[in-house]
XYZ file of C-alpha atoms in Angstrom:
740
model
C 16.566 -76.273 -176.918
C 17.884 -75.059 -173.564
C 15.259 -73.168 -171.598
C 16.837 -70.617 -169.617
C 14.215 -69.660 -167.651
C 15.099 -72.593 -165.678
C 18.483 -72.191 -165.638
C 18.540 -70.987 -161.962
C 16.979 -74.489 -161.317
C 20.763 -76.657 -161.474
C 22.638 -73.527 -159.627
C 23.575 -74.524 -156.144
C 21.962 -72.354 -153.761
C 23.564 -70.382 -152.535
C 21.008 -69.754 -148.772
C 23.160 -70.067 -145.168
C 22.297 -72.237 -142.267
C 19.126 -71.249 -140.033
C 19.773 -68.257 -138.387
C 16.943 -69.366 -135.936
C 14.753 -72.511 -135.219
C 11.046 -73.487 -134.687
C 11.102 -73.311 -130.593
C 7.956 -75.830 -131.560
C 7.882 -78.988 -130.933
C 9.501 -81.370 -133.591
C 7.243 -82.405 -136.559
C 8.429 -85.328 -138.840
C 10.402 -83.711 -141.338
C 9.904 -84.755 -144.490
C 13.717 -84.637 -146.490
C 13.195 -82.426 -149.870
C 15.068 -85.177 -152.214
C 14.719 -84.047 -155.742
C 10.932 -84.756 -157.990
C 10.150 -84.060 -161.350
C 8.163 -81.182 -162.229
C 6.392 -81.088 -165.275
C 5.846 -77.475 -167.516
C 5.007 -76.828 -171.322
C 5.797 -75.041 -174.177
C 3.503 -74.231 -176.588
C 4.086 -73.444 -180.510
C 1.716 -72.202 -181.604
C -0.008 -72.676 -185.685
C 0.220 -69.538 -188.008
C -2.256 -70.074 -190.525
C -5.456 -71.630 -189.088
C -5.937 -73.492 -192.250
C -2.870 -75.762 -191.857
C -3.866 -79.425 -190.903
C -1.290 -80.790 -188.679
C -0.865 -84.585 -188.967
C 2.494 -85.956 -186.945
C 5.152 -84.142 -184.882
C 8.872 -86.166 -184.400
C 12.286 -85.475 -183.264
C 14.946 -87.139 -184.057
C 17.865 -88.273 -181.732
C 19.914 -84.482 -182.333
C 16.745 -82.738 -180.996
C 15.267 -81.211 -184.296
C 11.540 -81.518 -184.202
C 9.891 -82.238 -187.269
C 5.743 -81.312 -188.028
C 4.161 -82.824 -191.340
C 1.786 -81.069 -192.257
C -1.300 -79.725 -194.598
C 1.764 -76.827 -196.137
C 4.603 -79.636 -195.604
C 7.389 -79.564 -193.473
C 6.590 -76.945 -189.958
C 9.120 -76.552 -187.259
C 8.826 -75.431 -183.724
C 10.683 -71.190 -184.213
C 11.171 -69.315 -180.690
C 9.383 -69.911 -177.597
C 9.662 -70.430 -173.867
C 8.357 -70.921 -170.371
C 4.805 -69.085 -170.923
C 5.616 -67.438 -173.931
C 4.720 -69.694 -176.818
C 6.734 -70.536 -180.034
C 5.076 -70.697 -183.387
C 5.494 -73.229 -186.234
C 6.987 -71.734 -189.210
C 7.485 -73.431 -192.275
C 10.526 -75.947 -192.622
C 13.461 -74.777 -195.136
C 16.187 -75.880 -193.011
C 17.208 -78.807 -195.259
C 16.277 -77.879 -199.009
C 16.593 -80.471 -200.851
C 13.984 -82.662 -197.768
C 11.102 -80.370 -196.990
C 11.065 -79.338 -201.663
C 10.271 -83.182 -202.170
C 5.695 -83.725 -202.237
C 6.894 -84.910 -198.278
C 3.497 -87.632 -197.559
C 4.698 -89.181 -194.249
C 7.272 -88.952 -191.329
C 8.573 -90.878 -188.947
C 11.475 -92.355 -187.083
C 13.483 -95.716 -187.668
C 16.566 -95.671 -184.831
C 15.740 -92.189 -183.683
C 16.359 -90.382 -186.738
C 13.993 -88.664 -189.704
C 12.739 -90.908 -192.091
C 10.146 -90.119 -194.881
C 8.113 -90.910 -197.241
C 7.506 -88.997 -200.541
C 6.333 -90.051 -203.642
C 8.884 -91.621 -204.727
C 11.119 -93.985 -201.970
C 11.223 -93.851 -197.850
C 14.822 -91.800 -197.204
C 16.937 -89.663 -194.164
C 19.560 -87.917 -194.507
C 20.917 -89.544 -191.434
C 23.789 -92.300 -192.339
C 24.892 -89.959 -194.872
C 21.340 -90.259 -196.745
C 21.613 -93.921 -198.186
C 18.194 -94.691 -197.092
C 16.728 -93.958 -200.015
C 14.532 -96.831 -200.893
C 12.034 -96.416 -204.087
C 9.333 -98.650 -203.327
C 7.070 -97.350 -206.707
C 4.018 -96.445 -204.625
C 2.945 -92.846 -205.434
C 0.101 -92.856 -203.553
C 2.049 -94.310 -199.938
C 1.935 -92.346 -197.017
C 2.008 -95.725 -194.575
C 4.928 -96.815 -193.467
C 6.996 -98.785 -190.629
C 10.682 -99.685 -190.359
C 10.970 -103.429 -190.018
C 14.692 -105.144 -189.574
C 17.969 -104.099 -191.016
C 15.898 -100.863 -192.959
C 13.102 -102.754 -193.985
C 9.863 -101.256 -194.339
C 5.754 -102.002 -194.403
C 4.302 -98.628 -196.671
C 0.437 -99.073 -197.596
C -1.200 -95.844 -199.233
C -4.403 -97.356 -197.458
C -6.094 -99.919 -199.905
C -2.303 -101.978 -200.865
C 0.448 -103.215 -198.462
C 4.313 -103.706 -200.280
C 7.292 -104.984 -198.016
C 10.503 -103.897 -199.249
C 13.537 -103.236 -198.947
C 16.785 -101.618 -201.063
C 14.536 -100.336 -202.954
C 12.364 -104.005 -203.423
C 9.656 -105.383 -203.274
C 9.922 -108.805 -201.143
C 6.161 -109.263 -200.158
C 3.019 -107.299 -202.032
C -0.780 -107.842 -200.857
C -3.887 -106.641 -198.993
C -5.694 -106.202 -195.806
C -8.841 -107.860 -197.963
C -11.704 -106.007 -198.212
C -10.507 -103.574 -195.285
C -8.537 -99.918 -195.241
C -4.989 -99.290 -193.228
C -4.794 -96.491 -191.112
C -1.927 -97.512 -189.394
C 1.478 -99.685 -189.157
C 3.402 -100.504 -186.281
C 7.102 -102.946 -185.564
C 6.798 -104.662 -182.954
C 11.203 -105.784 -182.632
C 10.472 -108.364 -179.539
C 7.751 -110.354 -182.283
C 9.439 -109.855 -185.085
C 6.446 -108.994 -186.747
C 4.551 -105.682 -188.274
C 0.984 -105.193 -186.627
C -1.577 -103.111 -189.027
C -4.757 -101.297 -187.955
C -7.416 -101.574 -190.577
C -10.461 -99.315 -190.453
C -12.388 -102.148 -188.721
C -9.638 -105.160 -188.278
C -5.906 -106.408 -186.830
C -3.950 -107.019 -188.850
C -0.324 -108.869 -187.912
C 2.655 -109.161 -191.146
C 5.284 -111.857 -190.642
C 8.633 -110.845 -192.414
C 9.130 -114.105 -192.443
C 6.198 -116.075 -193.888
C 5.817 -112.993 -195.778
C 1.714 -113.485 -194.508
C -0.948 -111.436 -193.061
C -2.642 -113.010 -190.092
C -6.085 -110.841 -188.838
C -6.195 -111.302 -184.902
C -9.146 -109.261 -184.317
C -11.679 -107.116 -186.359
C -13.406 -104.230 -183.884
C -15.075 -101.517 -185.621
C -14.396 -99.056 -182.513
C -10.697 -98.993 -182.390
C -8.739 -95.782 -183.414
C -5.312 -96.486 -182.715
C -2.487 -99.113 -181.335
C 0.794 -98.637 -180.354
C 3.284 -102.102 -179.595
C 4.735 -102.177 -176.142
C 6.442 -104.929 -174.040
C 5.241 -107.757 -175.022
C 2.070 -106.057 -176.141
C -0.722 -104.567 -178.365
C -3.113 -101.577 -176.832
C -5.216 -101.065 -178.791
C -7.375 -97.599 -178.584
C -11.090 -97.527 -179.213
C -13.470 -94.958 -179.193
C -14.561 -96.282 -175.674
C -11.138 -96.972 -174.031
C -8.408 -99.153 -174.509
C -7.212 -103.133 -174.470
C -4.405 -104.976 -174.131
C -3.501 -107.829 -177.278
C -0.694 -110.840 -176.210
C 2.450 -109.968 -178.294
C 2.537 -113.761 -178.098
C -0.848 -115.585 -177.893
C -2.612 -112.558 -180.392
C -5.681 -113.311 -177.725
C -6.932 -110.166 -175.775
C -5.786 -109.554 -172.441
C -7.822 -108.379 -169.123
C -11.325 -106.158 -169.895
C -12.050 -102.729 -171.448
C -9.798 -100.448 -169.478
C -12.415 -97.062 -169.297
C -11.479 -95.430 -165.772
C -9.479 -92.781 -167.217
C -10.439 -89.204 -168.084
C -11.501 -89.772 -171.604
C -11.906 -92.662 -173.109
C -12.665 -91.138 -176.502
C -8.899 -92.208 -178.065
C -7.270 -90.719 -180.322
C -3.698 -92.191 -180.749
C -0.842 -94.081 -177.917
C 2.582 -93.977 -177.434
C 4.705 -96.261 -175.120
C 7.850 -93.325 -174.583
C 10.167 -94.141 -171.607
C 8.575 -96.757 -170.139
C 4.726 -95.082 -169.852
C 2.085 -95.228 -171.720
C 0.683 -92.059 -173.575
C -2.986 -91.665 -174.949
C -4.484 -88.384 -176.784
C -8.017 -87.746 -177.047
C -10.570 -85.320 -178.508
C -10.240 -83.935 -174.339
C -6.518 -83.746 -174.048
C -3.290 -85.868 -173.234
C -2.874 -88.697 -170.111
C -0.122 -90.080 -169.331
C -0.556 -94.011 -167.272
C 0.964 -94.519 -164.514
C 2.816 -96.587 -162.489
C -0.319 -96.610 -159.774
C -2.836 -97.606 -162.584
C -4.354 -93.143 -162.359
C -3.292 -91.399 -164.611
C -2.005 -87.391 -165.444
C -3.904 -84.823 -166.837
C -2.781 -82.860 -169.473
C -5.543 -80.891 -171.109
C -6.328 -77.062 -171.514
C -3.640 -73.948 -172.773
C -1.221 -75.181 -169.283
C -0.089 -77.878 -171.577
C -1.341 -77.596 -174.847
C -2.508 -75.611 -177.689
C -5.814 -77.414 -177.966
C -7.423 -80.439 -176.149
C -7.952 -81.883 -179.688
C -5.023 -84.511 -179.027
C -3.795 -85.466 -183.321
C -0.209 -87.558 -182.085
C 2.382 -87.503 -179.731
C 6.247 -88.464 -179.416
C 8.944 -88.409 -177.896
C 11.499 -85.195 -177.730
C 14.642 -84.093 -177.015
C 15.880 -83.344 -173.310
C 13.164 -85.127 -171.352
C 10.486 -83.465 -172.764
C 6.996 -85.414 -174.249
C 5.476 -83.654 -178.179
C 2.082 -83.197 -178.298
C 0.815 -82.744 -181.135
C -3.031 -80.935 -181.225
C -4.429 -78.978 -183.907
C -3.719 -76.161 -182.844
C -0.261 -76.721 -182.364
C 2.498 -79.063 -180.652
C 2.507 -78.811 -176.766
C 5.956 -79.223 -175.527
C 5.939 -80.910 -171.749
C 8.902 -81.275 -170.568
C 9.467 -83.621 -167.462
C 12.421 -81.830 -164.878
C 14.454 -82.450 -161.705
C 14.305 -80.431 -159.568
C 14.141 -79.759 -155.512
C 11.033 -77.984 -153.275
C 13.568 -75.259 -152.767
C 14.233 -75.054 -156.495
C 11.119 -74.385 -157.026
C 10.431 -71.858 -154.297
C 13.581 -70.144 -156.266
C 11.712 -70.418 -159.170
C 8.213 -68.471 -157.918
C 9.681 -65.764 -155.923
C 11.526 -64.963 -159.258
C 7.328 -64.850 -160.047
C 6.706 -62.900 -157.502
C 9.732 -60.532 -157.481
C 9.279 -59.417 -161.240
C 5.396 -59.634 -162.472
C 3.512 -58.916 -158.490
C 4.901 -56.887 -156.169
C 2.925 -53.550 -156.786
C 4.090 -50.220 -154.117
C 4.794 -53.015 -152.024
C 1.577 -55.225 -152.160
C 1.353 -59.203 -153.287
C -0.776 -58.520 -155.879
C -2.245 -60.556 -159.441
C -1.875 -59.441 -163.087
C -5.134 -58.956 -164.941
C -6.061 -58.480 -168.506
C -4.299 -60.250 -169.809
C -4.756 -61.490 -173.762
C -4.287 -65.065 -173.607
C -2.764 -65.764 -171.475
C 0.920 -63.309 -172.009
C 1.666 -62.081 -169.284
C 2.873 -59.211 -170.988
C -0.437 -57.710 -171.295
C -1.842 -57.941 -167.743
C -1.272 -55.083 -165.309
C -0.699 -55.037 -161.535
C -4.553 -54.493 -159.586
C -5.436 -53.441 -156.599
C -7.941 -55.801 -154.036
C -10.104 -55.712 -151.593
C -8.004 -58.309 -149.919
C -4.317 -56.736 -150.950
C -3.665 -56.618 -146.844
C -3.806 -60.508 -147.369
C -2.584 -61.376 -149.238
C 0.313 -59.188 -148.766
C 0.499 -60.431 -145.371
C 0.209 -64.316 -146.323
C 2.958 -63.474 -148.464
C 4.968 -61.663 -146.421
C 4.430 -64.438 -143.417
C 6.293 -66.964 -145.837
C 8.746 -64.487 -146.293
C 9.473 -63.699 -142.711
C 9.785 -67.465 -142.541
C 12.257 -67.724 -144.813
C 14.353 -65.091 -142.902
C 14.096 -67.182 -139.787
C 14.798 -70.322 -140.874
C 17.577 -68.646 -144.012
C 18.983 -65.562 -142.605
C 18.639 -64.694 -145.923
C 19.565 -60.071 -146.489
C 16.922 -60.473 -150.004
C 14.592 -61.916 -147.582
C 14.662 -58.791 -145.119
C 14.609 -56.281 -147.821
C 11.869 -57.459 -149.133
C 9.837 -57.444 -145.370
C 10.984 -54.064 -145.840
C 9.035 -53.319 -148.047
C 5.868 -55.065 -147.781
C 5.613 -54.423 -143.760
C 6.172 -50.556 -145.850
C 3.075 -50.877 -147.606
C 1.016 -52.689 -144.398
C 2.082 -49.634 -142.990
C 0.813 -47.060 -144.443
C -2.946 -48.903 -144.920
C -3.034 -46.952 -141.483
C -1.732 -44.175 -141.867
C -3.066 -43.334 -145.246
C -6.452 -42.919 -144.482
C -7.427 -39.636 -142.362
C -8.718 -41.820 -138.508
C -5.381 -42.029 -137.797
C -7.245 -44.728 -134.676
C -5.127 -48.134 -135.790
C -7.840 -48.699 -138.688
C -6.596 -50.058 -141.487
C -7.563 -49.123 -145.418
C -8.565 -52.280 -147.562
C -6.145 -51.121 -149.986
C -4.738 -47.885 -151.479
C -3.973 -46.818 -155.046
C -3.184 -43.637 -157.261
C -6.410 -41.559 -157.949
C -8.050 -41.676 -161.119
C -7.507 -45.557 -161.836
C -10.294 -47.246 -159.468
C -13.356 -48.096 -161.628
C -15.787 -48.738 -158.229
C -15.457 -45.401 -156.790
C -18.052 -46.307 -153.471
C -15.435 -48.251 -151.239
C -12.268 -45.269 -152.328
C -12.059 -42.169 -150.521
C -9.274 -39.377 -151.791
C -6.508 -38.841 -149.292
C -5.360 -35.051 -148.305
C -1.992 -36.391 -151.400
C -4.185 -35.426 -154.440
C -1.762 -38.303 -155.576
C -3.576 -40.942 -153.825
C -6.842 -42.231 -153.084
C -8.074 -45.190 -150.190
C -10.087 -47.929 -150.005
C -12.753 -47.650 -147.212
C -14.999 -50.818 -146.133
C -12.181 -53.479 -144.614
C -12.694 -56.290 -144.038
C -12.138 -58.759 -140.778
C -10.243 -61.298 -143.628
C -7.475 -58.833 -143.928
C -7.973 -58.002 -139.461
C -7.059 -61.297 -139.731
C -4.425 -61.438 -141.585
C -2.480 -58.581 -140.719
C -2.000 -59.852 -136.767
C -1.397 -62.793 -137.624
C 1.853 -61.114 -140.127
C 2.645 -58.744 -137.234
C 3.285 -61.403 -134.081
C 5.111 -63.576 -137.199
C 7.551 -61.104 -137.230
C 7.540 -59.815 -134.214
C 8.894 -63.308 -132.776
C 11.133 -63.900 -135.982
C 13.082 -61.179 -137.085
C 15.819 -59.633 -134.685
C 16.030 -56.787 -136.422
C 14.145 -54.015 -134.126
C 13.540 -51.345 -136.453
C 11.513 -53.662 -138.262
C 10.116 -55.500 -135.220
C 9.005 -52.754 -133.183
C 6.919 -51.655 -136.116
C 5.335 -54.837 -136.049
C 4.302 -54.560 -132.323
C 3.171 -51.022 -133.162
C 0.748 -51.904 -136.058
C -0.700 -54.898 -133.953
C -1.253 -53.228 -131.006
C -2.518 -49.563 -132.872
C -5.202 -52.017 -134.281
C -5.847 -54.632 -131.192
C -6.307 -50.998 -129.390
C -8.811 -49.696 -131.951
C -11.001 -52.452 -132.311
C -11.057 -53.183 -128.268
C -11.680 -48.976 -127.911
C -14.643 -49.550 -130.234
C -16.648 -52.666 -128.809
C -15.129 -55.158 -130.596
C -15.686 -53.249 -134.108
C -13.646 -51.742 -137.027
C -15.523 -48.168 -137.078
C -14.792 -46.991 -140.818
C -14.626 -43.175 -141.717
C -18.688 -42.404 -141.702
C -18.391 -44.055 -137.626
C -19.940 -46.640 -139.444
C -18.377 -50.739 -138.301
C -17.415 -51.922 -141.587
C -20.049 -55.086 -143.380
C -17.454 -58.118 -141.542
C -15.385 -56.377 -139.307
C -17.220 -57.738 -136.009
C -16.490 -59.777 -132.946
C -18.748 -57.603 -131.035
C -20.812 -60.755 -128.672
C -24.404 -59.115 -129.762
C -23.458 -59.319 -133.502
C -21.619 -63.175 -132.416
C -23.892 -64.362 -130.465
C -27.119 -63.472 -131.618
C -26.143 -66.836 -134.783
C -27.017 -69.686 -133.857
C -24.392 -72.158 -132.720
C -24.653 -74.043 -135.798
C -23.675 -70.872 -138.099
C -20.065 -70.673 -139.466
C -19.921 -67.026 -137.782
C -20.412 -67.617 -133.943
C -17.329 -69.983 -134.305
C -14.466 -68.291 -136.681
C -15.158 -64.816 -135.378
C -15.114 -65.907 -131.406
C -11.203 -67.972 -132.816
C -10.342 -65.162 -134.769
C -10.906 -62.296 -131.850
C -9.302 -64.085 -129.191
C -6.533 -65.538 -131.113
C -6.133 -61.319 -132.093
C -6.518 -60.825 -128.130
C -3.309 -63.025 -127.611
C -1.512 -62.262 -129.797
C -1.661 -57.918 -129.037
C -0.998 -59.602 -125.109
C 1.778 -61.645 -125.557
C 3.874 -58.574 -127.423
C 2.212 -55.890 -125.226
C 1.625 -56.363 -121.778
C -1.060 -55.186 -122.175
C -3.511 -56.268 -119.428
C -6.598 -54.462 -121.207
C -6.037 -57.660 -123.765
C -5.807 -60.154 -121.757
C -9.257 -58.950 -119.390
C -10.880 -58.614 -122.967
C -10.242 -62.016 -124.274
C -10.726 -63.977 -120.321
C -14.165 -61.931 -120.774
C -15.131 -63.109 -124.137
C -14.442 -66.474 -123.301
C -15.653 -66.564 -119.893
C -19.010 -64.479 -119.844
C -19.740 -64.682 -123.703
C -19.089 -68.157 -124.322
C -16.489 -67.186 -126.776
C -14.448 -70.919 -125.466
C -17.633 -73.171 -125.745
C -17.740 -71.378 -129.067
C -14.973 -71.262 -130.650
C -14.541 -75.030 -129.533
C -17.086 -76.490 -131.162
C -17.528 -79.222 -133.090
C -16.918 -79.212 -137.191
C -19.786 -81.292 -137.335
C -21.989 -79.508 -135.525
C -21.808 -76.515 -138.297
C -24.136 -76.419 -141.226
C -26.765 -74.245 -142.630
C -29.287 -72.267 -140.908
C -32.822 -73.823 -140.046
C -36.237 -72.837 -142.238
C -36.699 -70.210 -139.890
C -33.419 -68.249 -138.992
C -33.295 -65.105 -140.411
C -31.749 -64.548 -144.584
C -28.440 -62.850 -143.132
C -27.426 -66.604 -141.373
C -28.697 -69.194 -144.312
C -26.744 -66.725 -146.525
C -23.888 -67.037 -144.562
C -24.384 -70.958 -144.582
C -26.034 -71.747 -147.852
C -22.750 -73.778 -148.445
C -19.165 -74.345 -146.415
C -16.640 -71.470 -146.242
C -13.472 -71.746 -147.489
C -12.286 -68.292 -146.661
C -13.456 -68.875 -143.276
C -11.568 -71.649 -143.526
C -8.442 -69.382 -144.721
C -9.587 -66.534 -141.736
C -9.170 -69.890 -138.731
C -6.139 -71.134 -139.257
C -4.555 -67.216 -139.611
C -5.628 -67.714 -136.358
C -3.864 -70.542 -135.379
C -0.565 -69.376 -135.252
C -2.165 -66.607 -132.850
C -4.572 -69.219 -130.410
C -2.564 -72.030 -130.116
C 1.172 -69.891 -130.142
C 0.444 -67.098 -127.072
C -2.706 -69.263 -125.705
C -3.090 -68.054 -121.996
C -2.138 -71.318 -120.584
C -1.555 -74.985 -120.861
C -5.076 -75.709 -120.077
C -6.068 -73.220 -122.772
C -3.236 -74.162 -124.615
C -4.887 -78.123 -125.029
C -8.044 -77.035 -125.768
C -6.910 -75.114 -128.961
C -4.921 -77.944 -129.904
C -7.835 -79.749 -129.504
C -9.726 -77.749 -132.460
C -7.238 -76.862 -134.668
C -6.719 -80.838 -134.866
C -11.252 -81.483 -135.053
C -11.297 -78.443 -137.960
C -7.866 -80.203 -139.408
C -10.133 -83.425 -139.019
C -12.524 -81.905 -141.538
C -10.678 -80.935 -143.868
C -8.347 -83.579 -144.597
C -10.406 -84.395 -147.512
C -8.696 -81.421 -149.493
C -5.594 -82.020 -149.143
C -4.756 -78.645 -148.143
C -0.995 -78.058 -148.252
C -1.607 -75.193 -146.143
C -3.861 -76.491 -143.161
C -1.377 -79.993 -143.032
C 1.192 -78.080 -142.762
C 0.379 -75.630 -140.171
C -1.102 -77.819 -138.181
C 2.467 -78.633 -137.057
C 1.441 -76.232 -134.935
C 0.012 -78.453 -132.273
C 2.912 -80.867 -132.238
C 4.845 -84.094 -133.827
C 2.170 -86.145 -135.000
C 1.994 -86.342 -138.299
C -1.059 -84.471 -139.848
C 0.071 -85.878 -143.917
C 2.688 -84.070 -144.439
C 3.433 -86.172 -147.296
C -0.455 -84.978 -148.397
C 1.301 -81.697 -148.016
C 4.837 -82.196 -149.917
C 2.373 -84.012 -153.371
C 0.525 -80.778 -153.120
C 3.514 -78.132 -153.448
C 5.364 -80.681 -155.809
C 1.976 -80.753 -157.846
C 1.065 -76.985 -157.873
C 1.196 -76.048 -161.180
C 4.414 -73.141 -162.062
C 2.215 -71.883 -164.517
C 0.122 -69.679 -162.357
C -2.597 -68.768 -164.799
C -5.578 -68.690 -164.874
C -6.551 -70.456 -167.786
C -10.264 -72.591 -168.916
C -9.945 -76.210 -166.767
C -12.913 -78.605 -167.238
C -12.875 -82.034 -165.069
C -16.256 -82.771 -164.637
C -16.535 -84.688 -167.969
C -13.987 -87.359 -167.187
C -14.619 -90.658 -166.181
C -11.906 -91.489 -164.021
C -13.304 -89.862 -161.139
C -16.799 -89.931 -158.931
C -19.044 -88.283 -158.370
C -20.531 -87.039 -154.538
C -23.822 -86.400 -154.320
C -23.641 -82.419 -153.609
C -23.739 -81.487 -150.050
C -22.861 -78.301 -146.807
C -18.844 -79.056 -147.700
C -19.147 -78.583 -151.487
C -16.849 -82.188 -152.578
C -17.885 -82.691 -155.616
C -15.851 -86.112 -156.043
C -14.321 -88.391 -153.558
C -11.130 -88.216 -154.235
C -9.367 -84.634 -154.766
C -7.435 -84.033 -158.259
C -3.853 -82.799 -158.396
C -3.853 -78.762 -158.548
C -2.037 -78.875 -161.493
C -5.377 -80.417 -163.086
C -7.555 -77.905 -161.213
C -8.106 -74.072 -161.700
C -5.413 -71.903 -159.629
C -7.238 -70.849 -156.674
C -6.169 -69.156 -153.714
C -6.487 -71.183 -150.538
C -9.974 -69.300 -149.559
C -11.331 -71.466 -152.754
C -13.394 -74.756 -152.692
C -10.363 -77.733 -153.971
C -13.062 -80.054 -155.233
C -13.594 -77.085 -157.813
C -13.614 -79.220 -161.392
C -13.889 -76.286 -163.790
C -13.331 -72.741 -164.965
C -13.651 -70.445 -167.167
C -10.562 -68.019 -166.638
C -9.568 -67.950 -170.286
C -5.710 -66.770 -169.284
C -7.241 -63.737 -167.680
C -5.799 -63.376 -165.143
C -1.723 -64.791 -163.025
C -2.094 -65.473 -159.609
C 1.012 -64.561 -157.314
C 2.636 -67.564 -156.126
C 3.599 -64.382 -152.990
C 0.293 -66.935 -150.470
C -0.261 -69.228 -152.959
C 2.693 -71.735 -152.711
C 5.779 -69.642 -150.936
C 3.806 -69.029 -147.175
C 3.280 -73.156 -147.183
C 6.724 -74.059 -148.302
C 8.871 -71.293 -145.624
C 6.474 -71.734 -142.925
C 6.250 -75.606 -143.665
C 10.745 -75.393 -143.451
C 10.116 -73.415 -140.316
C 7.937 -76.193 -138.901
C 9.893 -78.807 -139.022
C 7.625 -79.838 -141.847
C 10.410 -79.976 -145.138
C 14.185 -80.715 -144.945
C 17.076 -78.142 -145.859
C 17.898 -78.832 -149.115
C 21.649 -80.840 -149.141
C 22.960 -77.235 -150.537
C 21.678 -76.022 -147.071
C 23.470 -78.609 -144.493
């Protein structure tokens, strides 16, 4: 079944050559080569009382599930919109039989019922009567010979003739696999593994082990799953090789399949794919499968893998695409579902991940998330000269502008958000406007201020459409004039500073030097003043910046090494203790948005060199997180490689599904936990984004678990499109072939 949502991935991109080029030093450019993107379509069982047992697909792409209710097949289903498993009536002469098991032979569907092993392939000529009415296990060998079992007896038959009968002595047969290279059958017992050699009509016990749960044939070996890891048996010597492998997400194994040269493992806590490097891709949570209780795994059509769970089938696709094609997908996601009156917004209130049940929500950080999306669209325009990007810039800049005009203050003070009246549950920060149709949100934070300053400067520099450029400079000037006029505070409707909009020296330097807000606020305000001066040439901004740096120690503050930032001392005030209880990842986001103006618009080369030192010091502290945006933005300061390969990894591994499914990783046995620490780094090596909870850039990438329940879908505008397009602009990421 073709998934229409992905057809555009493989269309030629109609993006023109670069309209502008960055005047930054050229970073190492990584070509945008096709990579394998995985995503899943789920098919849910309709009857909770039906037990799902096996899944298989034939060479035509026909998928069947064997269940306690007979044969089922998938119906409908597309990315983000699960299908269902329904009774298979496609061919009544098969589905009406008393099917006991389902499998494949030579890529065709084969069945066993109370009379025969049979198939509808080969003109229906395969119908081998077995005279074992309770048979439910079978495997096909050479020349249409089959070894079957009812759990107690074994029978080797061909063309309805029994060639051998036997059993496992005092053991019970649980599974049978055929090894074509060794030309023998492997038989899994309840407490043993044996072989049956058709040439000798002989059973040989290879291993006695009560912990064995599943087996699979791979080239030259049998892979044996246990209730605590897996091991291998050499097909030729029949000897166990190596030790039991337990460094995997979960070691209690329920099934193993060798598919297209790779080993898949099922467990009660998700499916696992063994990579060439010895690590595992972990497919757990509803991002990938209907349930983490894995029953069976099988190759699927169109380069997919079928993962059968107790709640349905997860069909995991593997599609080749470029980052540019992935950007197209995310752009479609944002424009279709995540634009609210020009803002980059999230969908909340989803019922089990159904995006049609979600509602666009306002946020305390509407200005920040929109600034980040708007920044990405600006970099896109600078790289491609896209009229579509320019239209998006106009729309979101209008929303940003209205944050300043919808409140009654007319002073360059930006609202947090605005919303139609009557829909604002938390009434405290909401204020009425002159128009009874709208409310505006007060208590604007420093997060919004730095986001605004960042994007207004980016637009002013990179958009060559004068009304847009002029408006961005006007808004930047208004914001900074408000801050300067009010002694480096954001002054709210009540004439008082907002909680976080504070850059005044009395406030900033009241913190001890090791409290992060002292460094952060100093860095941000200098960046904002430099940006305002660069585009307005108003001397007041330059004078105030140097006053803060020279007279109030802001240069020393922002240059303070990250390894000196930590928790408050015992005798510090409670406010400092609250701010520094752990590393604040929102601060990282604010630093990096500020770095654009700090470094790019530096007053002189001497300061620029100092800023570079501070930025690289911060990047070194962040390196373990492999945060794509931080790595890419550090390209601002020069042509060294700031882990750009890890940034590409981040972008490639980010899941297409941005729903907040419940995700658990803390139980995994392939991760090395670290002692509790200030940075909040829980494990030695960060996990790929598609195995972690969906979070924005202000979150800790070492957070392993989240009880998300499929309640929210994030937009990709700030999460993915900003790092991608700034990466294109800074020449970290190459253009796709179609743009060259």
